[in-house]
One Martini backbone bead per residue (centre of mass of N, CA, C, O) as a GRO file, in nm:
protein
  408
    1UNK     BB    1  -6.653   0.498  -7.487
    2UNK     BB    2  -6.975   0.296  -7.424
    3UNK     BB    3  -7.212   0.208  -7.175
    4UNK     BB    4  -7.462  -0.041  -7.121
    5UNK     BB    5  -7.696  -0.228  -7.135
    6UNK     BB    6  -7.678  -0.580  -7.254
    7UNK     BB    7  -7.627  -0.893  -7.453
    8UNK     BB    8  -7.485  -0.787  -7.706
    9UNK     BB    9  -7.414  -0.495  -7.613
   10UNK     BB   10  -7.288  -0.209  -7.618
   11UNK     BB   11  -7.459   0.105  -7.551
   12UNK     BB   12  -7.629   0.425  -7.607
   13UNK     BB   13  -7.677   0.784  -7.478
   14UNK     BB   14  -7.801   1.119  -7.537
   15UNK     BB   15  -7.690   1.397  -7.376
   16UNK     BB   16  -7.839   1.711  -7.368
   17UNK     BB   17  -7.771   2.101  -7.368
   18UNK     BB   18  -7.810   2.398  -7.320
   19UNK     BB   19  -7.647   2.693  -7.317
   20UNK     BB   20  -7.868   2.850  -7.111
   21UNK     BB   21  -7.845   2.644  -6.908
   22UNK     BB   22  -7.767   2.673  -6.571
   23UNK     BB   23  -7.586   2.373  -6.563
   24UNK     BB   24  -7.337   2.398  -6.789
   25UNK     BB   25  -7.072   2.425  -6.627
   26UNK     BB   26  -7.070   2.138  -6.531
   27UNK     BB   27  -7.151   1.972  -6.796
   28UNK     BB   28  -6.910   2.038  -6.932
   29UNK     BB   29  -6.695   1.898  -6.656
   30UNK     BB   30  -6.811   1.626  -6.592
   31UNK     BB   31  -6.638   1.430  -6.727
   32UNK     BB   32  -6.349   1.533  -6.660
   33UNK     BB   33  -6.360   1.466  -6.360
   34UNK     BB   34  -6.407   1.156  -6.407
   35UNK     BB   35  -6.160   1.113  -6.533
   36UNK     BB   36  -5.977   1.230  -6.287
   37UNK     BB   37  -6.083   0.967  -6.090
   38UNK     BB   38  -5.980   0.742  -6.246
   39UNK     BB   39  -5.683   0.818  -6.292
   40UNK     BB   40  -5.611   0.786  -6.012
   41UNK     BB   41  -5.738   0.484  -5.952
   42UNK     BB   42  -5.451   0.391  -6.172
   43UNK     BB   43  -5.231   0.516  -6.074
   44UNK     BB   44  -5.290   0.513  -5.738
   45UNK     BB   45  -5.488   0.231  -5.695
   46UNK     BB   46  -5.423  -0.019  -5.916
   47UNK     BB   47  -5.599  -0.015  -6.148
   48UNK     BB   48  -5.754  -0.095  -6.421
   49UNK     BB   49  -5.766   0.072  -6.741
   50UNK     BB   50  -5.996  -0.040  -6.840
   51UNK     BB   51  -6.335  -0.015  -6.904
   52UNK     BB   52  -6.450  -0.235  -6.760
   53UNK     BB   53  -6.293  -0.162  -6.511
   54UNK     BB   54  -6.296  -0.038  -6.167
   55UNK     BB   55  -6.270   0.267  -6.239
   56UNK     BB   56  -6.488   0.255  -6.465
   57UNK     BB   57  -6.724   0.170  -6.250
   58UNK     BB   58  -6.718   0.415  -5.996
   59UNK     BB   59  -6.782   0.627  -6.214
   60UNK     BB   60  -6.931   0.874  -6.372
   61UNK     BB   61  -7.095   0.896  -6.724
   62UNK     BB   62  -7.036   0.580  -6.916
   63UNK     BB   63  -7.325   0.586  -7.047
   64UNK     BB   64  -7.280   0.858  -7.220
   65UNK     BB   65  -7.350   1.116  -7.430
   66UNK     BB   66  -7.223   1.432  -7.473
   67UNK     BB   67  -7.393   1.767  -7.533
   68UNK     BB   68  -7.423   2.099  -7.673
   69UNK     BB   69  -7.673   2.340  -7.772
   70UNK     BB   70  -7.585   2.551  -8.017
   71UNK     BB   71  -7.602   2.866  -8.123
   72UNK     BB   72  -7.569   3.162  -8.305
   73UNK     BB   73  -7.561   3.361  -8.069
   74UNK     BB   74  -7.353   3.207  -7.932
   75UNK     BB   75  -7.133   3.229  -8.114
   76UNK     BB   76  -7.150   3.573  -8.142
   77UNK     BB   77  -7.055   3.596  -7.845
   78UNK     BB   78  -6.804   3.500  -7.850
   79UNK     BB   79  -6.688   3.645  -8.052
   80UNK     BB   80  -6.766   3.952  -7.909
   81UNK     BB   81  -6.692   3.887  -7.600
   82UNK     BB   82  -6.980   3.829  -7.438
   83UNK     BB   83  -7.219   3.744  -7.292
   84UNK     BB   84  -7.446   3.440  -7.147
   85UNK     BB   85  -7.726   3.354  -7.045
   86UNK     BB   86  -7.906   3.157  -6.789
   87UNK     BB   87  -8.251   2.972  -6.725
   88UNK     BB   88  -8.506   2.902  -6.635
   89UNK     BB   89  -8.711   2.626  -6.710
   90UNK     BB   90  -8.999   2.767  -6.576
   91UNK     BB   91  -9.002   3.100  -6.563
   92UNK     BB   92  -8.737   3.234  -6.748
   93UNK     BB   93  -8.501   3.337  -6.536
   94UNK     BB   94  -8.238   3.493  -6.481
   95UNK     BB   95  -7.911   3.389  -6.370
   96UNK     BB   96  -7.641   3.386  -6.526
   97UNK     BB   97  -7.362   3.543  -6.599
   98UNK     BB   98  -7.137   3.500  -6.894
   99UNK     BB   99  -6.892   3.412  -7.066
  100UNK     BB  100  -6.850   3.283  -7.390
  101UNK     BB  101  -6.556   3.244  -7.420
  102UNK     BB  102  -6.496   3.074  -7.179
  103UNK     BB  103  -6.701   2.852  -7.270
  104UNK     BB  104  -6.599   2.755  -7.512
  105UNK     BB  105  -6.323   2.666  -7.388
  106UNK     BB  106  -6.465   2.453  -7.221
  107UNK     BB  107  -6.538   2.282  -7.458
  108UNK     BB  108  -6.241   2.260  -7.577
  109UNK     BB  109  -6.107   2.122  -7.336
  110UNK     BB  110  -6.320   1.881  -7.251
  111UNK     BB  111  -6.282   1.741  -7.520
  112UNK     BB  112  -5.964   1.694  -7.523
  113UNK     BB  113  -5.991   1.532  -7.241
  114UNK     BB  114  -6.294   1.337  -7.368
  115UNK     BB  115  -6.510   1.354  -7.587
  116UNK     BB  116  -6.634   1.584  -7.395
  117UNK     BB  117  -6.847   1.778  -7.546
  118UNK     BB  118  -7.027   1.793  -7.816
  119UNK     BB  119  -7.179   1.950  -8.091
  120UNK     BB  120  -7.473   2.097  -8.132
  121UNK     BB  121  -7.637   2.306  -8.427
  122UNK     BB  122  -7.925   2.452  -8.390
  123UNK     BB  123  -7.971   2.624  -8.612
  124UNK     BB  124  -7.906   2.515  -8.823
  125UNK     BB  125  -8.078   2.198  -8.809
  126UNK     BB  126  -8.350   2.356  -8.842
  127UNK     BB  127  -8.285   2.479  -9.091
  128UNK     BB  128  -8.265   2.174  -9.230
  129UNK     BB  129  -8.571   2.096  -9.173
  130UNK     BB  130  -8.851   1.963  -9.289
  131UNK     BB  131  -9.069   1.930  -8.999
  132UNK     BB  132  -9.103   2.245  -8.818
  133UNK     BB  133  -9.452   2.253  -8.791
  134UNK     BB  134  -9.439   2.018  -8.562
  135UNK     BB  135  -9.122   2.054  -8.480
  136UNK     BB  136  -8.836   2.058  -8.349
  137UNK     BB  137  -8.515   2.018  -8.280
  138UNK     BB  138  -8.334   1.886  -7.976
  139UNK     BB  139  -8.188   1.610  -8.059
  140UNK     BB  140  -8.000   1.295  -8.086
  141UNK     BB  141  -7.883   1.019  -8.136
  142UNK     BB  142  -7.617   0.905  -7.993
  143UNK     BB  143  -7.412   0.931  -8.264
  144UNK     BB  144  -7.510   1.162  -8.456
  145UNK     BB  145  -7.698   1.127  -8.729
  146UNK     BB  146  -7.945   1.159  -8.612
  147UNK     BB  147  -8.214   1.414  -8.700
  148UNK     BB  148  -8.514   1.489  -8.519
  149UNK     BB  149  -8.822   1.424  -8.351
  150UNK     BB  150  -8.929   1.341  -8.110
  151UNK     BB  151  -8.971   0.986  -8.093
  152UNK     BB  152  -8.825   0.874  -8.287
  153UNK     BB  153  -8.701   0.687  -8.610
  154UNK     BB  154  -8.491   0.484  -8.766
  155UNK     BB  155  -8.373   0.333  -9.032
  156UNK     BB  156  -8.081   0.174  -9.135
  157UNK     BB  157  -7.796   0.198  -9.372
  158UNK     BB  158  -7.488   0.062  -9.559
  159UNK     BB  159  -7.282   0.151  -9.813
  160UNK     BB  160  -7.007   0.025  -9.998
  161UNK     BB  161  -6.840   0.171 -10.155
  162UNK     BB  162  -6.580   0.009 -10.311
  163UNK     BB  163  -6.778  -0.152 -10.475
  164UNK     BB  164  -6.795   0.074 -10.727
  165UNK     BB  165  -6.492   0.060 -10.811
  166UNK     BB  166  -6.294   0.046 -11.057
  167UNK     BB  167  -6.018  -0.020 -11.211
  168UNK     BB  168  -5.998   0.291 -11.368
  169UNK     BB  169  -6.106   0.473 -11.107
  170UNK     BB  170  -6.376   0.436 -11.158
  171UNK     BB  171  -6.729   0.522 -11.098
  172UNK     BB  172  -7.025   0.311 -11.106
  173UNK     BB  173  -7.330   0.523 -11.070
  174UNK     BB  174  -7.522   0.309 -11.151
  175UNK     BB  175  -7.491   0.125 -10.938
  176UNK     BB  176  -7.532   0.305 -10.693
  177UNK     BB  177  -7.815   0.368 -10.776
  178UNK     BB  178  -7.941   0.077 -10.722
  179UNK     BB  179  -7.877   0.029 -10.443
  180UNK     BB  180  -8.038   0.251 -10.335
  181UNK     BB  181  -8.334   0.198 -10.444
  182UNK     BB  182  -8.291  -0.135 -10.280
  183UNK     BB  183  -8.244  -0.004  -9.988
  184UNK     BB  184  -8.475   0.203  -9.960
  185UNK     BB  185  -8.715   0.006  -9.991
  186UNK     BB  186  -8.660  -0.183  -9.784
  187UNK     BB  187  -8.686   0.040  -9.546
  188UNK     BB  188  -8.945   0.117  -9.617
  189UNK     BB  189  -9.106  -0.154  -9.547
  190UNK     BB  190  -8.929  -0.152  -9.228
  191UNK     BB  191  -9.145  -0.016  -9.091
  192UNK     BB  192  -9.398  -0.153  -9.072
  193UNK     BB  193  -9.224  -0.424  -8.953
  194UNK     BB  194  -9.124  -0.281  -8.690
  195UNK     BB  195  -9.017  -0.211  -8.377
  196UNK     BB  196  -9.144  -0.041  -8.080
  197UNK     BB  197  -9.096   0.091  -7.754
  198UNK     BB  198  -9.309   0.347  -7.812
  199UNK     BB  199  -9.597   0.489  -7.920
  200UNK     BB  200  -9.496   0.739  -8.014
  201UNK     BB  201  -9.261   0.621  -8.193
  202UNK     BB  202  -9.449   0.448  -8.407
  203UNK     BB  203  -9.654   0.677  -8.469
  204UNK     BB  204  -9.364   0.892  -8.603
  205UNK     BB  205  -9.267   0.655  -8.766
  206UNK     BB  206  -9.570   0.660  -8.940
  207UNK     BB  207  -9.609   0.943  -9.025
  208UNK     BB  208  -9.261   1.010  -9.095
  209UNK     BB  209  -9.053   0.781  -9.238
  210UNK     BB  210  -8.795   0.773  -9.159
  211UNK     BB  211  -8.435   0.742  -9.323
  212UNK     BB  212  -8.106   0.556  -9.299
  213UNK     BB  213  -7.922   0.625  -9.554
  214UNK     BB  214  -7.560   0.507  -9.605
  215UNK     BB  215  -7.232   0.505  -9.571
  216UNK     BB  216  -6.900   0.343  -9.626
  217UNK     BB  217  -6.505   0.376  -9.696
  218UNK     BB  218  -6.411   0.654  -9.773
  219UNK     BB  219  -6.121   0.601  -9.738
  220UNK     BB  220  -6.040   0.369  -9.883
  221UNK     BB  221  -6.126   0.504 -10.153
  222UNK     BB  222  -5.932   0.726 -10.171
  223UNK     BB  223  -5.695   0.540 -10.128
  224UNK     BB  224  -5.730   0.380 -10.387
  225UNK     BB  225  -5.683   0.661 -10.554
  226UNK     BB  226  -5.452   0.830 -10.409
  227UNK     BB  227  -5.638   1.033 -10.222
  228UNK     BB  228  -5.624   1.293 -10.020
  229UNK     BB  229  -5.830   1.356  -9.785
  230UNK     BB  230  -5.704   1.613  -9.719
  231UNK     BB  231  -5.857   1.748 -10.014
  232UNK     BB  232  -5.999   1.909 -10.270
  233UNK     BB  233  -6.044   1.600 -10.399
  234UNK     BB  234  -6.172   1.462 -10.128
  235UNK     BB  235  -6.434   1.667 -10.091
  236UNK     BB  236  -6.544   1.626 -10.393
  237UNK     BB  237  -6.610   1.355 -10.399
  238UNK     BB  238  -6.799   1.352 -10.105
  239UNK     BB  239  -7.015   1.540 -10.228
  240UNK     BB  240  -7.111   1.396 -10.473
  241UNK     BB  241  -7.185   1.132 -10.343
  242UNK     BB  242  -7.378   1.251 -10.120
  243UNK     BB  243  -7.565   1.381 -10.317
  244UNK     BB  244  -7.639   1.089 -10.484
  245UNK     BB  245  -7.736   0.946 -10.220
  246UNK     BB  246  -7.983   1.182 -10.135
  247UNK     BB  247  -8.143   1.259 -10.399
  248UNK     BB  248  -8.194   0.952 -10.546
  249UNK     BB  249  -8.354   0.889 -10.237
  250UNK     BB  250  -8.593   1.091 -10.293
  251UNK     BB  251  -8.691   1.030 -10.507
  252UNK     BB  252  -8.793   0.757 -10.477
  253UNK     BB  253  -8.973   0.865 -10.258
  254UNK     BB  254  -9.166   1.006 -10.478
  255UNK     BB  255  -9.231   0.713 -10.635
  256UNK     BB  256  -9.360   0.616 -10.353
  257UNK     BB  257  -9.576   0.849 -10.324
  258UNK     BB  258  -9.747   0.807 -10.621
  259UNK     BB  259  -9.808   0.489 -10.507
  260UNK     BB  260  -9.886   0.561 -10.152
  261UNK     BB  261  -9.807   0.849 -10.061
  262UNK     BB  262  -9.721   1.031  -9.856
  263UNK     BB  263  -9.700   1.125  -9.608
  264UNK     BB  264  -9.857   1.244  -9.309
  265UNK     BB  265  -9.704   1.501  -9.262
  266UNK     BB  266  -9.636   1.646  -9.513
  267UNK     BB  267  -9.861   1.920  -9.566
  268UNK     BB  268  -9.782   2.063  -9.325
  269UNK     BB  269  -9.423   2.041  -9.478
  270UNK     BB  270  -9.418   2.078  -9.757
  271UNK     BB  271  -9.273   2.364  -9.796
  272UNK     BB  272  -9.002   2.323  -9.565
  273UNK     BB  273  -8.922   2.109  -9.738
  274UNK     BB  274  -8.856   2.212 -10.028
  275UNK     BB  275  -8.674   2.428  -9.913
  276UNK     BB  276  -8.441   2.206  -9.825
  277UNK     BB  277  -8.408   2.078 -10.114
  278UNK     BB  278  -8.288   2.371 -10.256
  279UNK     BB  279  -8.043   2.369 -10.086
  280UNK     BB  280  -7.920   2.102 -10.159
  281UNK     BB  281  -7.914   2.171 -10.490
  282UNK     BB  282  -7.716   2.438 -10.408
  283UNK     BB  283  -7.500   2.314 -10.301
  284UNK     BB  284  -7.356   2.159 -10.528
  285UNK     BB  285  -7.256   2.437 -10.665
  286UNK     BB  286  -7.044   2.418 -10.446
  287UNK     BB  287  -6.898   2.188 -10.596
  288UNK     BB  288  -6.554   2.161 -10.678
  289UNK     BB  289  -6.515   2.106 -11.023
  290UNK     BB  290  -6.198   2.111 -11.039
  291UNK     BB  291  -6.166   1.837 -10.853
  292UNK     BB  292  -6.404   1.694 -10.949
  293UNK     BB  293  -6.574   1.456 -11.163
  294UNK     BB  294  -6.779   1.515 -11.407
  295UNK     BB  295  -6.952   1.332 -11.372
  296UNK     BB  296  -6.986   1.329 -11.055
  297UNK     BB  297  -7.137   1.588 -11.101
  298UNK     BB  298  -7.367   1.565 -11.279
  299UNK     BB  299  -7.518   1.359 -11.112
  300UNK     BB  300  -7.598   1.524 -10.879
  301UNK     BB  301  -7.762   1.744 -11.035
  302UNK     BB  302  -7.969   1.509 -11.112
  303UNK     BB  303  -8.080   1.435 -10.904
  304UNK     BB  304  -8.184   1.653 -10.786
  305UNK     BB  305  -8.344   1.750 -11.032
  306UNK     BB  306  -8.522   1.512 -10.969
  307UNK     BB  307  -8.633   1.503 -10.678
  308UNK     BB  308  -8.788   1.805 -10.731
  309UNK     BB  309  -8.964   1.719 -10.923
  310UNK     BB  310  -9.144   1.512 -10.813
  311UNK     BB  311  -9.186   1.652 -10.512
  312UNK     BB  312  -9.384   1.890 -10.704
  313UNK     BB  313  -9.581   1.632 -10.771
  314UNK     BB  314  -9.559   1.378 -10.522
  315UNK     BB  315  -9.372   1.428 -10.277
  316UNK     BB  316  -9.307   1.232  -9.993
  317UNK     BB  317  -9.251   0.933  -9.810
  318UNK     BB  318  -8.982   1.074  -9.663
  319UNK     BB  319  -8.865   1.274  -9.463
  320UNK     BB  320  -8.609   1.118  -9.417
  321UNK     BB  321  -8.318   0.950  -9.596
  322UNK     BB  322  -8.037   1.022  -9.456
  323UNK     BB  323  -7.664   0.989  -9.337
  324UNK     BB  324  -7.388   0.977  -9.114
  325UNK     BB  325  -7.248   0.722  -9.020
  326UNK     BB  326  -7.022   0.492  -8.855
  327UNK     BB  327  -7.021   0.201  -8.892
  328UNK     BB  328  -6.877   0.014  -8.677
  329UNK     BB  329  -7.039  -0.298  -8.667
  330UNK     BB  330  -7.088  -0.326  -8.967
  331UNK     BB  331  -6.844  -0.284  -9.104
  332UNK     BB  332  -6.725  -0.557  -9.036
  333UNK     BB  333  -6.907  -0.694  -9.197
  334UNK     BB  334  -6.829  -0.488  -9.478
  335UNK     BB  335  -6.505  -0.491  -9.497
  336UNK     BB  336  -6.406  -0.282  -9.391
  337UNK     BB  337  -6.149  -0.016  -9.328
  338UNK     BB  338  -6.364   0.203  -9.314
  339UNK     BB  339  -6.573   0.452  -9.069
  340UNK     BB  340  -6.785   0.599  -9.314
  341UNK     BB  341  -6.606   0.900  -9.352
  342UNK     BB  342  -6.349   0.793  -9.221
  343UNK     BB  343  -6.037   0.741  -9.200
  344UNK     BB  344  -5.791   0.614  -9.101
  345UNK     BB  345  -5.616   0.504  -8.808
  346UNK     BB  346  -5.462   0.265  -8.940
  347UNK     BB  347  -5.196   0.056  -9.096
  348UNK     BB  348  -5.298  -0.136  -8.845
  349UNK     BB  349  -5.419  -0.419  -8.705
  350UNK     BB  350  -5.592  -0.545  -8.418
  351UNK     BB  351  -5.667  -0.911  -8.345
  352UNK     BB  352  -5.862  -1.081  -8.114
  353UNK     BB  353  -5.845  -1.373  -7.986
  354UNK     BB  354  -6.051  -1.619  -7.831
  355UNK     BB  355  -5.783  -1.780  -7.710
  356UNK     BB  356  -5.587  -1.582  -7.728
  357UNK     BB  357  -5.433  -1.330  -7.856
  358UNK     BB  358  -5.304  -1.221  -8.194
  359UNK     BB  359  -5.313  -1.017  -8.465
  360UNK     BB  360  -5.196  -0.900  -8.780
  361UNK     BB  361  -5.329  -0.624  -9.031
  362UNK     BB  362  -5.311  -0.481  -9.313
  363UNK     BB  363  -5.479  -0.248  -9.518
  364UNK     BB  364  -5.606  -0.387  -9.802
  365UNK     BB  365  -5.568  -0.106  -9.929
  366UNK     BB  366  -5.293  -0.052 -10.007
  367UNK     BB  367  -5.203  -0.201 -10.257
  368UNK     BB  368  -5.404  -0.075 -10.453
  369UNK     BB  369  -5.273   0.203 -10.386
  370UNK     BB  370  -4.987   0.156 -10.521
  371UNK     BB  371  -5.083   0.074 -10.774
  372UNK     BB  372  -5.195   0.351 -10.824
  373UNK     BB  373  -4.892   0.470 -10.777
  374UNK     BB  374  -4.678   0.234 -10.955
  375UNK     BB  375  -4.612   0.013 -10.817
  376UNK     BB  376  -4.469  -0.299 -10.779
  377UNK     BB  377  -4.481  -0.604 -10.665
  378UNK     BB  378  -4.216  -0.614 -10.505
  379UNK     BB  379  -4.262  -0.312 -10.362
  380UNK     BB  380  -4.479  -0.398 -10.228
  381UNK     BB  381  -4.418  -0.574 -10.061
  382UNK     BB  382  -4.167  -0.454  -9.905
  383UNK     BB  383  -4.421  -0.256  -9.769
  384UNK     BB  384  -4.550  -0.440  -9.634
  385UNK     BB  385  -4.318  -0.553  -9.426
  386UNK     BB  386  -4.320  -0.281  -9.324
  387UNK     BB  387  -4.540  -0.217  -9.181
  388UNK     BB  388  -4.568  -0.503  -9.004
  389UNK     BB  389  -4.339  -0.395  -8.834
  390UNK     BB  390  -4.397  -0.068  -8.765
  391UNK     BB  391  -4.677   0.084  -8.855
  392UNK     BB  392  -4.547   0.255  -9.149
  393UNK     BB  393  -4.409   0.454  -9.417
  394UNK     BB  394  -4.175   0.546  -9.244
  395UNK     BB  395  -3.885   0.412  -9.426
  396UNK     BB  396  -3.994   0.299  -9.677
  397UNK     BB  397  -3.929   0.141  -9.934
  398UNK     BB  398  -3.966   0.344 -10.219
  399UNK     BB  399  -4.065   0.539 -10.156
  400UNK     BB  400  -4.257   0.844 -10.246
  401UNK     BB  401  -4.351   1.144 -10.178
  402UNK     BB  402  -4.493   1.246 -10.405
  403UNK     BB  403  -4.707   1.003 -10.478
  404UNK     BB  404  -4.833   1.038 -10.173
  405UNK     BB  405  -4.866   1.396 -10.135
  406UNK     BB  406  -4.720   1.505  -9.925
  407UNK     BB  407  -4.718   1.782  -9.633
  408UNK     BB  408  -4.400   1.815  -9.515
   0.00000   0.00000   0.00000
């Protein structure tokens, strides 16, 4: 949870830090530390544990979400052992020798007592930028979902899968192409008419009209077709969707390149964009077809292939297509029960009421996942009052465990 100012609802800043810099060591255990200053003042000061109470607005730190820029050197340093480097940033002096792997290990420390700080790996994500010749990417949105030349911007949206699943547990994929064609078109047209904070924002936002079209409920999805999360069955099917709904949005792109013209960084980013583009296409051979159904793994193919065509015909609209968002806020209002790429995290929810009190409510994918794994409709009823009740499905009636597909 973040907050900082705002009228209608409480947003977030994103602070990275290399990990060369010489403060990196603070910086990794800085939330650490003030999490462990309100656990005192709640535990030991009567303070309410709440985070809008008053132990987390004592400490510092909950503003921010923090992460840390990781390089493949580092991580290569980390894995055989070797010491790590830290620089001054106006001189370039060396400051001080660390062991690698003793901070690999308080970044996974640091993570797992306090969700700061985040990882992004500096080196990947340069590997796949498309507008490099501009300059590199140094940080993310807050949410980190968006990564981008600084000062930028992007219009977001997100298409709720679970809306395009058939009765017979196919994937609509007509209708999913005409969805992105006609979110990303209204995107692209959103870059002009948006209001931007800050002149340089304006100025790169168009130039290179980033946009982030991204979906939401992909675990609802799985869950309703009965299929688990971790398995490489939705895995297969993740890769998919994710490749049709990024190659389709790049086409469009395209077509709207053909009359309107590529952006305006284009002609400098041409080569290593192209070069971004064949990386994607060359990914799909990567999605295990074992596992994938055949159409919607053909559908993706197609999709970059058309992508690539058009691309090297003319140029591309928008630098940037797609994204993976959170889709946290917006999600609650598209009927979600998952948000973004995650899993459901319980099959039981709380709503809290205006006048005070709550209700519960069993998680709407529950039922349509029984009916498509056999159960009857009495059994699915009895299933779900032991749900509403126990807010699990160990020990409820009828169940199946090998239908359920559980690991042990």
């Amino acid at each position: 949870a973040t907050k900082s100012g705002g009228t209608t609802r409480r947003a977030a800043k994103m602070v990275c830090l290399d990990m060369d810099h010489p403060e990196i060591v603070d910086f990794i255990n800085w939330k650490v530390r003030e999490e462990n200053k309100a656990r005192i003042l709640i535990e030991q000061g009567g303070l309410p544990s709440d985070f809008n109470g008053e132990a987390y607005q004592t400490v510092g730190g909950q503003n921010s979400n923090n992460s840390v820029r990781v390089t493949d050197e580092f991580m290569q340093a980390a894995a055989e052992g070797k010491e790590w480097g830290t620089y001054a940033r106006t001189t370039g002096e060396l400051i001080e020798r660390l062991d690698a792997a003793e901070l690999l290990d308080q970044i996974c420390r640091a993570a797992w007592r306090c969700a700061d700080p985040g990882v992004q790996f500096d080196t990947t994500i340069n590997d796949w930028h498309t507008c490099p010749n501009t300059d590199k990417i140094n940080a993310s949105n807050p949410c980190s979902e968006y990564m981008f030349l600084d000062d930028s911007a992007c219009n977001l949206a997100s298409i709720n899968l679970v809306k395009f699943l058939n009765e017979d547990g196919t994937f609509d994929i007509e209708g999913y192409r005409h969805a992105i064609r006609i979110f990303f078109i209204a995107q692209e047209i959103l870059v002009d008419l948006s209001s931007y904070p800050t002149e340089p924002i304006a100025r790169n936002s168009h130039d290179y009209r980033p946009l982030g079209l991204g979906y939401a409920n992909l675990g609802a999805l799985l869950m309703q077709l009965g299929t688990p999360y971790d398995s490489p069955e939705g895995r297969a099917m993740c890769g998919a969707l994710t490749a049709i709904l990024t190659g389709h949005a790049y086409a469009v792109s395209a077509e709207m390149a053909a009359a309107k013209g590529p952006f305006e960084g284009y002609a400098r980013n041409a080569k290593p964009m192209m070069r971004v583009m064949k990386k994607h296409r060359a990914a799909v051979d990567r999605i295990n077809a074992e596992f994938c159904p055949s159409y919607l793994h053909e559908a993706a193919r197609q999709a970059w292939d058309e992508a690539i065509e058009l691309g090297e015909k003319h140029g591309y609209r928008n630098a940037q297509a797609t994204v993976l968002a959170p889709t946290g806020t917006i999600g609650l209002l598209m009927d979600c029960d998952t948000t973004g790429i995650e899993p459901d995290f319980a099959l039981v929810k709380f709503k809290k009421l205006a006048g005070g009190g709550y209700f519960k409510i069993v998680n709407q994918s529950v039922p349509p996942a029984l009916r498509r794994l056999g159960y009857s409709s009495d059994e699915i009823q009895e299933i779900l009052t032991w749900i509403n009740g126990t807010m699990t499905l160990r020990g409820a009636p009828h169940i199946n465990d090998v239908t359920l597909k559980e690991k042990g």
